[in-house]
Coordinates of C-alpha atoms in Angstrom, one line a residue:
F1 CA -0.3 -0.3 -0.1
G2 CA 1.1 3.5 -1.0
S3 CA 4.4 2.1 -3.1
T4 CA 5.2 3.2 -6.9
C5 CA 6.3 0.4 -9.3
W6 CA 7.7 1.4 -12.9
V7 CA 8.0 -0.5 -15.9
N8 CA 10.6 -0.4 -18.7
E9 CA 12.5 -2.5 -21.2
K10 CA 15.5 -1.1 -19.8
P11 CA 15.2 -1.1 -16.3
I12 CA 18.6 -0.4 -15.1
E13 CA 19.2 2.7 -16.8
Y14 CA 15.4 3.7 -16.1
A15 CA 16.1 3.3 -12.5
L16 CA 19.1 5.6 -12.4
S17 CA 17.3 8.3 -14.4
L18 CA 14.6 8.2 -11.8
I19 CA 17.3 8.4 -9.2
D20 CA 18.9 11.3 -10.9
T21 CA 15.7 13.6 -11.8
N22 CA 13.9 13.0 -8.6
S23 CA 16.4 13.0 -6.2
L24 CA 15.5 9.4 -5.2
V25 CA 19.0 8.2 -4.0
P26 CA 18.4 5.0 -1.7
T27 CA 18.9 5.1 1.8
D28 CA 21.9 3.1 1.6
G29 CA 23.3 4.5 -1.5
K30 CA 22.9 1.2 -3.4
L31 CA 20.8 0.3 -6.4
Y32 CA 19.9 -3.5 -6.4
V33 CA 19.3 -5.6 -9.4
E34 CA 17.3 -8.7 -9.4
A35 CA 18.0 -11.9 -10.9
G36 CA 17.7 -11.8 -14.9
D37 CA 19.1 -11.5 -18.5
Y38 CA 19.4 -7.5 -19.2
T39 CA 20.4 -5.9 -22.5
D40 CA 21.4 -2.3 -21.6
N41 CA 24.3 0.0 -21.5
V42 CA 24.6 1.1 -18.1
V43 CA 25.7 4.8 -17.4
I44 CA 26.4 6.1 -13.9
D45 CA 28.2 9.6 -14.2
G46 CA 27.8 11.7 -11.2
S47 CA 28.7 14.9 -13.3
A48 CA 25.8 14.6 -15.8
G49 CA 22.0 15.4 -15.2
N50 CA 21.2 16.5 -11.6
G51 CA 24.5 15.4 -10.3
N52 CA 22.5 13.0 -7.9
L53 CA 24.3 9.8 -9.2
S54 CA 27.4 10.9 -7.6
K55 CA 26.0 10.2 -4.2
L56 CA 25.7 6.3 -5.4
T57 CA 27.8 4.0 -3.6
G58 CA 27.2 0.9 -5.4
L59 CA 25.2 -1.5 -8.1
I60 CA 24.5 -4.6 -6.8
G61 CA 23.3 -7.6 -8.8
S62 CA 22.0 -10.9 -7.1
G63 CA 24.8 -12.8 -8.2
S64 CA 27.1 -13.3 -11.4
G65 CA 25.4 -16.6 -11.7
T66 CA 21.8 -15.2 -11.7
V67 CA 22.3 -11.7 -13.6
S68 CA 23.6 -11.5 -16.9
L69 CA 24.1 -8.1 -18.6
T70 CA 24.5 -7.8 -22.4
G71 CA 25.9 -4.4 -22.8
S72 CA 28.5 -2.2 -21.0
I73 CA 29.1 -0.7 -17.5
S74 CA 30.5 2.9 -17.0
I75 CA 31.0 4.4 -13.7
S76 CA 32.4 7.7 -13.3
N77 CA 32.5 10.9 -11.1
T78 CA 31.0 9.2 -7.9
T79 CA 32.5 10.8 -4.7
L80 CA 31.5 8.3 -1.8
G81 CA 33.2 5.3 -2.8
F82 CA 31.6 2.6 -4.8
T83 CA 30.8 -1.2 -4.8
L84 CA 30.0 -3.1 -8.2
S85 CA 29.1 -6.9 -7.4
G86 CA 27.0 -9.7 -8.7
F87 CA 27.2 -9.5 -12.6
T88 CA 28.0 -11.4 -15.6
I89 CA 28.8 -8.8 -18.2
N90 CA 29.1 -9.6 -22.0
G91 CA 30.8 -6.3 -22.6
Q92 CA 33.0 -3.9 -21.0
V93 CA 33.3 -2.4 -17.5
S94 CA 35.0 0.9 -17.0
L95 CA 35.2 3.1 -14.2
D96 CA 36.9 6.6 -14.4
N97 CA 37.7 9.4 -11.7
N98 CA 35.8 8.3 -8.9
I99 CA 36.6 9.3 -5.4
G100 CA 36.9 7.1 -2.2
N101 CA 37.4 3.1 -2.0
L102 CA 36.5 0.8 -5.1
S103 CA 35.1 -2.7 -4.5
L104 CA 34.5 -5.1 -7.4
E105 CA 33.1 -8.3 -6.2
D106 CA 31.6 -11.5 -7.8
L107 CA 32.2 -10.3 -11.3
Y108 CA 32.5 -12.5 -14.9
I109 CA 33.8 -10.0 -17.5
E110 CA 34.0 -11.1 -21.2
N111 CA 33.9 -8.5 -24.0
D112 CA 34.6 -9.7 -27.5
G113 CA 35.1 -6.1 -28.6
G114 CA 37.9 -4.9 -26.8
D115 CA 39.3 -4.8 -23.1
G116 CA 37.4 -6.1 -20.1
L117 CA 37.9 -4.1 -17.2
T118 CA 39.5 -0.7 -16.7
V119 CA 40.1 1.7 -13.7
T120 CA 41.3 4.9 -14.3
N121 CA 42.1 8.1 -12.1
Q122 CA 40.6 6.2 -9.1
N123 CA 41.5 8.4 -6.0
G124 CA 41.0 5.7 -3.2
N125 CA 41.9 2.2 -2.5
V126 CA 41.0 -0.5 -4.9
T127 CA 39.9 -4.1 -4.0
L128 CA 38.9 -6.9 -6.2
T129 CA 37.5 -10.3 -4.9
N130 CA 36.2 -13.2 -7.1
V131 CA 36.4 -11.4 -10.4
Q132 CA 37.0 -13.1 -13.8
S133 CA 38.0 -10.9 -16.6
R134 CA 38.8 -13.5 -19.4
G135 CA 38.4 -14.2 -22.8
N136 CA 38.3 -10.6 -23.7
Q137 CA 39.3 -9.1 -27.2
G138 CA 42.1 -6.8 -25.4
D139 CA 43.3 -6.9 -22.2
G140 CA 41.9 -8.5 -19.2
A141 CA 42.1 -5.6 -16.4
H142 CA 43.7 -2.0 -16.5
I143 CA 43.8 -0.8 -12.8
D144 CA 45.3 3.1 -12.0
N145 CA 44.6 4.3 -8.6
T146 CA 47.7 6.9 -8.8
A147 CA 45.3 9.6 -8.0
A148 CA 45.5 8.5 -5.0
A149 CA 48.7 9.4 -3.0
K150 CA 48.9 6.0 -0.9
G151 CA 45.9 4.2 -2.4
S152 CA 46.5 0.3 -2.1
V153 CA 45.3 -2.4 -4.6
T154 CA 44.2 -5.9 -3.6
I155 CA 43.1 -8.6 -5.5
T156 CA 41.8 -11.9 -4.1
N157 CA 40.8 -15.2 -6.0
S158 CA 40.5 -13.6 -9.4
S159 CA 41.6 -14.8 -13.1
F160 CA 42.6 -12.9 -15.9
D161 CA 43.3 -15.6 -18.5
F162 CA 43.2 -15.9 -22.3
N163 CA 42.7 -12.0 -23.3
D164 CA 43.8 -12.1 -26.9
D165 CA 42.7 -10.2 -29.9
E166 CA 44.3 -12.8 -32.2
N167 CA 46.6 -9.8 -33.5
D168 CA 49.9 -10.9 -33.5
L169 CA 51.0 -7.1 -33.7
T170 CA 49.3 -6.3 -30.5
W171 CA 50.1 -6.8 -27.2
N172 CA 47.2 -8.0 -24.6
V173 CA 48.1 -8.0 -21.0
G174 CA 46.2 -10.3 -18.6
L175 CA 46.2 -7.6 -15.7
W176 CA 48.0 -4.3 -15.6
I177 CA 48.3 -2.3 -12.4
T178 CA 49.9 1.1 -11.4
S179 CA 49.5 2.5 -8.0
N180 CA 51.6 4.7 -5.5
G181 CA 50.5 2.3 -2.7
V182 CA 50.9 -1.5 -1.5
V183 CA 49.8 -4.1 -4.3
T184 CA 48.4 -7.4 -2.9
L185 CA 47.7 -10.5 -5.0
E186 CA 46.4 -13.6 -3.6
G187 CA 44.9 -16.6 -5.7
V188 CA 45.4 -14.7 -8.8
T189 CA 46.0 -16.5 -12.3
A190 CA 46.8 -14.7 -15.5
S191 CA 47.7 -17.1 -18.1
G192 CA 47.3 -18.0 -21.8
N193 CA 47.1 -14.1 -22.6
N194 CA 48.5 -12.4 -26.0
G195 CA 51.2 -10.6 -23.9
N196 CA 52.3 -10.9 -20.2
G197 CA 50.2 -12.1 -17.5
V198 CA 50.8 -9.4 -15.0
E199 CA 52.4 -5.9 -15.1
I200 CA 52.6 -3.9 -12.2
Y201 CA 54.2 -0.3 -11.9
G202 CA 54.8 2.4 -9.4
F203 CA 54.0 0.4 -6.2
K204 CA 55.4 1.1 -2.8
A205 CA 55.2 -2.5 -1.9
L206 CA 54.3 -6.0 -3.5
T207 CA 52.9 -9.0 -1.5

């Protein structure tokens, strides 16, 4: 009683539009996505529209085994930290110019049109847990949080395998990291790529 329900063929993007237009940021800052197959290019840009999406702190799917997205996810200009979790994505995932700690969890990424996962200009710590970015027609993952003076990168139980654009003249890295802080890898695989498995630059310490 007293609730409102909207129906749209692209429900994730429509929900984001309603949040921005009507200042309907959830109390916990997170948008939850139920199990299902979705075709959509999801864009969260905190600098666009009314700026309300800058206050989002998460896009949470019910699990990579139950939520499948054909399309891309782009997240930029958020200011309070962000969690992306619980999706299989057939397309690219890109995060740029976000402030706060970034957490990527329970993701399966495969892009037949280029790189799998890119994180650039992240001003905060970056944590990946149970992330697979493999079989991409480009690099598996690029992570750059040098916008943070001491931001760490921690990757656990994740794989970046078989990333190859099938062009002998290019170089596809499984996992590429540049960071000013401590980089920690545990339970990480990066094999079968058309290039190095892992490249890490600028770090304070590697564990």
